[in-house]
JSON list of C-alpha atoms in Angstrom, two decimals:
[
{"chain": "E", "resi": 4, "resn": "UNK", "atom": "CA", "xyz": [23.53, 7.50, 23.21]},
{"chain": "E", "resi": 5, "resn": "UNK", "atom": "CA", "xyz": [26.29, 4.81, 24.66]},
{"chain": "E", "resi": 6, "resn": "UNK", "atom": "CA", "xyz": [24.58, 6.18, 28.06]},
{"chain": "E", "resi": 7, "resn": "UNK", "atom": "CA", "xyz": [20.82, 5.28, 27.45]},
{"chain": "E", "resi": 8, "resn": "UNK", "atom": "CA", "xyz": [22.44, 1.89, 26.25]},
{"chain": "E", "resi": 9, "resn": "UNK", "atom": "CA", "xyz": [24.16, 1.26, 29.18]},
{"chain": "E", "resi": 10, "resn": "UNK", "atom": "CA", "xyz": [20.91, 2.04, 31.22]},
{"chain": "E", "resi": 11, "resn": "UNK", "atom": "CA", "xyz": [18.89, -0.38, 28.77]},
{"chain": "E", "resi": 12, "resn": "UNK", "atom": "CA", "xyz": [21.26, -2.98, 29.98]},
{"chain": "E", "resi": 13, "resn": "UNK", "atom": "CA", "xyz": [20.05, -2.32, 33.38]},
{"chain": "E", "resi": 14, "resn": "UNK", "atom": "CA", "xyz": [16.41, -2.23, 32.52]},
{"chain": "E", "resi": 15, "resn": "UNK", "atom": "CA", "xyz": [16.96, -6.02, 31.04]},
{"chain": "E", "resi": 16, "resn": "UNK", "atom": "CA", "xyz": [18.98, -6.86, 34.48]},
{"chain": "E", "resi": 17, "resn": "UNK", "atom": "CA", "xyz": [16.24, -5.77, 36.31]},
{"chain": "E", "resi": 18, "resn": "UNK", "atom": "CA", "xyz": [13.84, -7.78, 34.58]},
{"chain": "E", "resi": 19, "resn": "UNK", "atom": "CA", "xyz": [16.23, -11.03, 34.82]},
{"chain": "E", "resi": 20, "resn": "UNK", "atom": "CA", "xyz": [16.56, -10.29, 38.56]},
{"chain": "E", "resi": 21, "resn": "UNK", "atom": "CA", "xyz": [13.30, -10.06, 38.79]},
{"chain": "E", "resi": 22, "resn": "UNK", "atom": "CA", "xyz": [12.38, -13.03, 36.97]},
{"chain": "E", "resi": 23, "resn": "UNK", "atom": "CA", "xyz": [14.93, -15.23, 38.80]},
{"chain": "E", "resi": 24, "resn": "UNK", "atom": "CA", "xyz": [13.45, -13.55, 42.13]},
{"chain": "E", "resi": 25, "resn": "UNK", "atom": "CA", "xyz": [9.84, -14.39, 41.84]},
{"chain": "E", "resi": 26, "resn": "UNK", "atom": "CA", "xyz": [9.77, -17.36, 38.69]},
{"chain": "E", "resi": 27, "resn": "UNK", "atom": "CA", "xyz": [8.11, -15.07, 36.53]},
{"chain": "E", "resi": 28, "resn": "UNK", "atom": "CA", "xyz": [8.40, -12.28, 34.26]},
{"chain": "E", "resi": 29, "resn": "UNK", "atom": "CA", "xyz": [7.61, -8.68, 35.77]},
{"chain": "E", "resi": 30, "resn": "UNK", "atom": "CA", "xyz": [5.27, -7.78, 32.37]},
{"chain": "E", "resi": 31, "resn": "UNK", "atom": "CA", "xyz": [2.55, -9.62, 31.18]},
{"chain": "E", "resi": 32, "resn": "UNK", "atom": "CA", "xyz": [3.16, -10.87, 27.44]},
{"chain": "E", "resi": 33, "resn": "UNK", "atom": "CA", "xyz": [2.21, -8.11, 25.09]},
{"chain": "E", "resi": 34, "resn": "UNK", "atom": "CA", "xyz": [1.99, -5.99, 27.57]},
{"chain": "E", "resi": 35, "resn": "UNK", "atom": "CA", "xyz": [3.70, -2.94, 25.87]},
{"chain": "E", "resi": 36, "resn": "UNK", "atom": "CA", "xyz": [2.10, -0.11, 28.03]},
{"chain": "E", "resi": 37, "resn": "UNK", "atom": "CA", "xyz": [2.94, -1.39, 31.31]},
{"chain": "E", "resi": 38, "resn": "UNK", "atom": "CA", "xyz": [6.51, -2.01, 29.95]},
{"chain": "E", "resi": 39, "resn": "UNK", "atom": "CA", "xyz": [6.77, 1.64, 28.90]},
{"chain": "E", "resi": 40, "resn": "UNK", "atom": "CA", "xyz": [5.06, 3.04, 32.00]},
{"chain": "E", "resi": 41, "resn": "UNK", "atom": "CA", "xyz": [7.11, 0.68, 33.95]},
{"chain": "E", "resi": 42, "resn": "UNK", "atom": "CA", "xyz": [4.08, -0.62, 35.94]},
{"chain": "E", "resi": 43, "resn": "UNK", "atom": "CA", "xyz": [4.58, -4.12, 37.20]},
{"chain": "E", "resi": 44, "resn": "UNK", "atom": "CA", "xyz": [4.03, -5.69, 40.95]},
{"chain": "E", "resi": 45, "resn": "UNK", "atom": "CA", "xyz": [5.94, -7.62, 43.68]},
{"chain": "E", "resi": 46, "resn": "UNK", "atom": "CA", "xyz": [4.30, -10.92, 43.98]},
{"chain": "E", "resi": 47, "resn": "UNK", "atom": "CA", "xyz": [2.44, -11.21, 47.43]},
{"chain": "E", "resi": 48, "resn": "UNK", "atom": "CA", "xyz": [1.95, -14.82, 46.75]},
{"chain": "E", "resi": 49, "resn": "UNK", "atom": "CA", "xyz": [5.30, -15.71, 47.21]},
{"chain": "E", "resi": 50, "resn": "UNK", "atom": "CA", "xyz": [6.77, -16.56, 50.94]},
{"chain": "E", "resi": 51, "resn": "UNK", "atom": "CA", "xyz": [10.10, -14.60, 49.92]},
{"chain": "E", "resi": 52, "resn": "UNK", "atom": "CA", "xyz": [10.70, -11.59, 50.81]},
{"chain": "E", "resi": 53, "resn": "UNK", "atom": "CA", "xyz": [13.55, -9.71, 51.00]},
{"chain": "E", "resi": 54, "resn": "UNK", "atom": "CA", "xyz": [13.33, -6.03, 50.88]},
{"chain": "E", "resi": 55, "resn": "UNK", "atom": "CA", "xyz": [16.60, -4.62, 50.12]},
{"chain": "E", "resi": 56, "resn": "UNK", "atom": "CA", "xyz": [16.79, -7.34, 47.06]},
{"chain": "E", "resi": 57, "resn": "UNK", "atom": "CA", "xyz": [13.07, -5.74, 45.99]},
{"chain": "E", "resi": 58, "resn": "UNK", "atom": "CA", "xyz": [14.56, -2.27, 46.36]},
{"chain": "E", "resi": 59, "resn": "UNK", "atom": "CA", "xyz": [17.38, -3.58, 44.05]},
{"chain": "E", "resi": 60, "resn": "UNK", "atom": "CA", "xyz": [14.82, -4.75, 41.39]},
{"chain": "E", "resi": 61, "resn": "UNK", "atom": "CA", "xyz": [12.87, -1.32, 41.94]},
{"chain": "E", "resi": 62, "resn": "UNK", "atom": "CA", "xyz": [16.04, 0.68, 41.44]},
{"chain": "E", "resi": 63, "resn": "UNK", "atom": "CA", "xyz": [16.51, -1.19, 38.13]},
{"chain": "E", "resi": 64, "resn": "UNK", "atom": "CA", "xyz": [13.47, -0.44, 36.87]},
{"chain": "E", "resi": 65, "resn": "UNK", "atom": "CA", "xyz": [12.83, 3.01, 37.05]},
{"chain": "E", "resi": 66, "resn": "UNK", "atom": "CA", "xyz": [11.46, 4.32, 33.46]},
{"chain": "E", "resi": 67, "resn": "UNK", "atom": "CA", "xyz": [13.69, 6.98, 33.42]},
{"chain": "E", "resi": 68, "resn": "UNK", "atom": "CA", "xyz": [17.15, 6.35, 31.97]},
{"chain": "E", "resi": 69, "resn": "UNK", "atom": "CA", "xyz": [18.48, 9.22, 33.88]},
{"chain": "E", "resi": 70, "resn": "UNK", "atom": "CA", "xyz": [17.29, 8.08, 37.17]},
{"chain": "E", "resi": 71, "resn": "UNK", "atom": "CA", "xyz": [17.90, 4.57, 36.87]},
{"chain": "E", "resi": 72, "resn": "UNK", "atom": "CA", "xyz": [20.46, 2.79, 38.72]},
{"chain": "E", "resi": 73, "resn": "UNK", "atom": "CA", "xyz": [23.97, 2.23, 36.77]},
{"chain": "E", "resi": 74, "resn": "UNK", "atom": "CA", "xyz": [25.97, -0.88, 37.31]},
{"chain": "E", "resi": 75, "resn": "UNK", "atom": "CA", "xyz": [28.60, 0.95, 39.96]},
{"chain": "E", "resi": 76, "resn": "UNK", "atom": "CA", "xyz": [24.97, 1.53, 41.86]},
{"chain": "E", "resi": 77, "resn": "UNK", "atom": "CA", "xyz": [23.92, -2.34, 41.04]},
{"chain": "E", "resi": 78, "resn": "UNK", "atom": "CA", "xyz": [27.13, -3.73, 42.31]},
{"chain": "E", "resi": 79, "resn": "UNK", "atom": "CA", "xyz": [27.47, -1.55, 44.99]},
{"chain": "E", "resi": 80, "resn": "UNK", "atom": "CA", "xyz": [23.90, -2.80, 46.07]},
{"chain": "E", "resi": 81, "resn": "UNK", "atom": "CA", "xyz": [24.64, -6.40, 45.45]},
{"chain": "E", "resi": 82, "resn": "UNK", "atom": "CA", "xyz": [27.68, -6.07, 47.35]},
{"chain": "E", "resi": 83, "resn": "UNK", "atom": "CA", "xyz": [26.03, -4.88, 50.43]},
{"chain": "E", "resi": 84, "resn": "UNK", "atom": "CA", "xyz": [22.83, -7.53, 50.09]},
{"chain": "E", "resi": 85, "resn": "UNK", "atom": "CA", "xyz": [25.82, -10.01, 50.26]},
{"chain": "E", "resi": 86, "resn": "UNK", "atom": "CA", "xyz": [27.68, -8.87, 53.54]},
{"chain": "E", "resi": 87, "resn": "UNK", "atom": "CA", "xyz": [24.37, -8.25, 54.59]},
{"chain": "E", "resi": 88, "resn": "UNK", "atom": "CA", "xyz": [24.83, -4.26, 55.34]},
{"chain": "E", "resi": 89, "resn": "UNK", "atom": "CA", "xyz": [22.33, -1.44, 54.25]},
{"chain": "E", "resi": 90, "resn": "UNK", "atom": "CA", "xyz": [21.96, -0.44, 50.81]},
{"chain": "E", "resi": 91, "resn": "UNK", "atom": "CA", "xyz": [23.85, 2.48, 49.96]},
{"chain": "E", "resi": 92, "resn": "UNK", "atom": "CA", "xyz": [21.59, 5.61, 49.34]}
]
């Protein structure tokens, strides 16, 4: 369904945002089980830690597409980050 495709795009965008933020992929190469189960970790070896941005990434990488952020939520979150405001619920 179109709804699932849109949520898949959010997943892909979340993977890209993770890669840009932490300079690595969120899933190891050939880690199909990790991808399917949504098992990734936030690296601790980076001094960069911006909890609101990490929360946006978490919202985008939710396995269940019905619980995953949609594009409106992502835009609202990024707008809040840009303005230094708390993330919307």
